[in-house]
Amino acid sequence: KLIVLHDVEASWTTEQLMAYLEEAKSKSQDLPPPFKLLKIDTLKILHKAHSFKTNNPVINLDHDDWILQEGRTLEDSGVENETEMVAFQLSAYEAYKANPVHKW
């Protein structure tokens, strides 16, 4: 599910963006309960504006260097205006990456 976050500053740290996202999740009327209750611990750049998107319909398995690191600013992490990001549980990502099977 998509959540559009407005007024995000490039000077924010990964932790600040994660807190802002958690607040947006809890207030969202569009997210069903499973998404609201899912505990996320990782953010990764999915797509930068005006660049190519991944062919994987689930998540971009390339560019593990696009996973945002704690303590770094968004700018230092390569986040730009209109960057699309994905939020997930790192353990689930690693399990999917080890066996990327689509089950639908």
PDB file of C-alpha atoms in Angstrom:
ATOM      1  CA  LYS A   1       0.000   0.000   0.000  1.00  0.00           C
ATOM      2  CA  LEU A   2       1.172   3.499  -0.729  1.00  0.00           C
ATOM      3  CA  ILE A   3       1.453   6.300   1.778  1.00  0.00           C
ATOM      4  CA  VAL A   4       2.437   9.697   0.453  1.00  0.00           C
ATOM      5  CA  LEU A   5       4.467  11.679   2.979  1.00  0.00           C
ATOM      6  CA  HIS A   6       4.509  15.443   2.620  1.00  0.00           C
ATOM      7  CA  ASP A   7       6.926  18.011   4.050  1.00  0.00           C
ATOM      8  CA  VAL A   8       9.799  15.582   4.527  1.00  0.00           C
ATOM      9  CA  GLU A   9      13.125  17.370   4.980  1.00  0.00           C
ATOM     10  CA  ALA A  10      16.394  16.126   3.446  1.00  0.00           C
ATOM     11  CA  SER A  11      18.095  16.876   6.769  1.00  0.00           C
ATOM     12  CA  TRP A  12      15.984  14.278   8.611  1.00  0.00           C
ATOM     13  CA  THR A  13      17.658  11.101   9.770  1.00  0.00           C
ATOM     14  CA  THR A  14      16.407   7.652   8.907  1.00  0.00           C
ATOM     15  CA  GLU A  15      14.997   7.398  12.441  1.00  0.00           C
ATOM     16  CA  GLN A  16      13.032  10.639  12.045  1.00  0.00           C
ATOM     17  CA  LEU A  17      11.521   9.441   8.770  1.00  0.00           C
ATOM     18  CA  MET A  18      10.648   6.090  10.322  1.00  0.00           C
ATOM     19  CA  ALA A  19       8.856   7.836  13.210  1.00  0.00           C
ATOM     20  CA  TYR A  20       7.000  10.094  10.755  1.00  0.00           C
ATOM     21  CA  LEU A  21       5.977   7.053   8.715  1.00  0.00           C
ATOM     22  CA  GLU A  22       4.714   5.213  11.814  1.00  0.00           C
ATOM     23  CA  GLU A  23       2.603   8.246  12.722  1.00  0.00           C
ATOM     24  CA  ALA A  24       1.230   8.454   9.170  1.00  0.00           C
ATOM     25  CA  LYS A  25       0.424   4.724   9.241  1.00  0.00           C
ATOM     26  CA  SER A  26      -1.504   5.024  12.482  1.00  0.00           C
ATOM     27  CA  LYS A  27      -3.562   7.971  11.178  1.00  0.00           C
ATOM     28  CA  SER A  28      -4.228   6.592   7.700  1.00  0.00           C
ATOM     29  CA  GLN A  29      -7.823   5.802   6.788  1.00  0.00           C
ATOM     30  CA  ASP A  30      -6.734   3.900   3.671  1.00  0.00           C
ATOM     31  CA  LEU A  31      -4.596   1.206   5.268  1.00  0.00           C
ATOM     32  CA  PRO A  32      -6.254  -2.015   6.411  1.00  0.00           C
ATOM     33  CA  PRO A  33      -5.370  -3.238   9.924  1.00  0.00           C
ATOM     34  CA  PRO A  34      -2.711  -5.757   8.833  1.00  0.00           C
ATOM     35  CA  PHE A  35      -0.642  -2.934   7.339  1.00  0.00           C
ATOM     36  CA  LYS A  36      -1.195  -0.646  10.302  1.00  0.00           C
ATOM     37  CA  LEU A  37      -0.095  -3.338  12.753  1.00  0.00           C
ATOM     38  CA  LEU A  38       2.934  -4.532  10.783  1.00  0.00           C
ATOM     39  CA  LYS A  39       6.123  -3.601  12.595  1.00  0.00           C
ATOM     40  CA  ILE A  40       8.601  -2.220  10.101  1.00  0.00           C
ATOM     41  CA  ASP A  41      12.276  -1.717  10.846  1.00  0.00           C
ATOM     42  CA  THR A  42      13.852  -0.894   7.494  1.00  0.00           C
ATOM     43  CA  LEU A  43      13.513   1.657   4.707  1.00  0.00           C
ATOM     44  CA  LYS A  44      14.930   1.229   1.220  1.00  0.00           C
ATOM     45  CA  ILE A  45      14.907   3.395  -1.871  1.00  0.00           C
ATOM     46  CA  LEU A  46      12.683   1.677  -4.401  1.00  0.00           C
ATOM     47  CA  HIS A  47      12.846   4.163  -7.237  1.00  0.00           C
ATOM     48  CA  LYS A  48      14.297   7.599  -7.841  1.00  0.00           C
ATOM     49  CA  ALA A  49      12.423  10.117  -9.977  1.00  0.00           C
ATOM     50  CA  HIS A  50      13.244   9.924 -13.694  1.00  0.00           C
ATOM     51  CA  SER A  51      15.056   6.595 -13.463  1.00  0.00           C
ATOM     52  CA  PHE A  52      14.134   3.031 -14.353  1.00  0.00           C
ATOM     53  CA  LYS A  53      11.896   0.961 -12.092  1.00  0.00           C
ATOM     54  CA  THR A  54      12.631  -2.600 -11.086  1.00  0.00           C
ATOM     55  CA  ASN A  55      10.964  -5.493 -12.902  1.00  0.00           C
ATOM     56  CA  ASN A  56      10.294  -7.266  -9.626  1.00  0.00           C
ATOM     57  CA  PRO A  57       6.654  -6.647  -8.635  1.00  0.00           C
ATOM     58  CA  VAL A  58       7.363  -7.157  -4.937  1.00  0.00           C
ATOM     59  CA  ILE A  59      10.563  -5.282  -4.079  1.00  0.00           C
ATOM     60  CA  ASN A  60      13.824  -4.188  -5.635  1.00  0.00           C
ATOM     61  CA  LEU A  61      16.308  -6.935  -4.748  1.00  0.00           C
ATOM     62  CA  ASP A  62      19.190  -5.033  -6.297  1.00  0.00           C
ATOM     63  CA  HIS A  63      21.008  -2.172  -4.629  1.00  0.00           C
ATOM     64  CA  ASP A  64      21.216  -3.266  -1.016  1.00  0.00           C
ATOM     65  CA  ASP A  65      23.254  -0.083  -0.669  1.00  0.00           C
ATOM     66  CA  TRP A  66      19.909   1.751  -1.049  1.00  0.00           C
ATOM     67  CA  ILE A  67      18.821   0.466   2.374  1.00  0.00           C
ATOM     68  CA  LEU A  68      18.828   3.503   4.648  1.00  0.00           C
ATOM     69  CA  GLN A  69      21.243   3.296   7.554  1.00  0.00           C
ATOM     70  CA  GLU A  70      20.467   4.610  11.022  1.00  0.00           C
ATOM     71  CA  GLY A  71      22.052   7.932  11.905  1.00  0.00           C
ATOM     72  CA  ARG A  72      22.396   9.122   8.314  1.00  0.00           C
ATOM     73  CA  THR A  73      20.402  11.965   6.823  1.00  0.00           C
ATOM     74  CA  LEU A  74      18.069  11.320   3.943  1.00  0.00           C
ATOM     75  CA  GLU A  75      20.236  13.512   1.736  1.00  0.00           C
ATOM     76  CA  ASP A  76      23.352  11.520   2.628  1.00  0.00           C
ATOM     77  CA  SER A  77      21.419   8.337   1.841  1.00  0.00           C
ATOM     78  CA  GLY A  78      20.586   9.504  -1.698  1.00  0.00           C
ATOM     79  CA  VAL A  79      16.933  10.363  -1.095  1.00  0.00           C
ATOM     80  CA  GLU A  80      15.749  13.096  -3.452  1.00  0.00           C
ATOM     81  CA  ASN A  81      12.455  14.794  -4.235  1.00  0.00           C
ATOM     82  CA  GLU A  82       9.818  12.247  -5.341  1.00  0.00           C
ATOM     83  CA  THR A  83      11.926   9.256  -4.345  1.00  0.00           C
ATOM     84  CA  GLU A  84       9.774   6.173  -3.850  1.00  0.00           C
ATOM     85  CA  MET A  85      10.695   4.087  -0.844  1.00  0.00           C
ATOM     86  CA  VAL A  86       9.609   0.793   0.608  1.00  0.00           C
ATOM     87  CA  ALA A  87       9.251   0.025   4.311  1.00  0.00           C
ATOM     88  CA  PHE A  88       9.545  -3.551   5.511  1.00  0.00           C
ATOM     89  CA  GLN A  89      10.817  -6.002   8.091  1.00  0.00           C
ATOM     90  CA  LEU A  90      14.461  -6.743   7.326  1.00  0.00           C
ATOM     91  CA  SER A  91      14.076 -10.408   8.301  1.00  0.00           C
ATOM     92  CA  ALA A  92      11.227 -10.851   5.793  1.00  0.00           C
ATOM     93  CA  TYR A  93      13.270  -9.104   3.079  1.00  0.00           C
ATOM     94  CA  GLU A  94      16.256 -11.361   3.683  1.00  0.00           C
ATOM     95  CA  ALA A  95      14.045 -14.471   3.586  1.00  0.00           C
ATOM     96  CA  TYR A  96      12.430 -13.350   0.325  1.00  0.00           C
ATOM     97  CA  LYS A  97      15.800 -12.463  -1.178  1.00  0.00           C
ATOM     98  CA  ALA A  98      17.101 -15.957  -0.362  1.00  0.00           C
ATOM     99  CA  ASN A  99      14.069 -17.521  -2.108  1.00  0.00           C
ATOM    100  CA  PRO A 100      12.245 -14.992  -4.340  1.00  0.00           C
ATOM    101  CA  VAL A 101       9.175 -17.069  -5.137  1.00  0.00           C
ATOM    102  CA  HIS A 102       5.881 -15.346  -5.968  1.00  0.00           C
ATOM    103  CA  LYS A 103       2.993 -17.183  -4.331  1.00  0.00           C
ATOM    104  CA  TRP A 104      -0.049 -15.607  -5.926  1.00  0.00           C
TER     105      TRP A 104
END
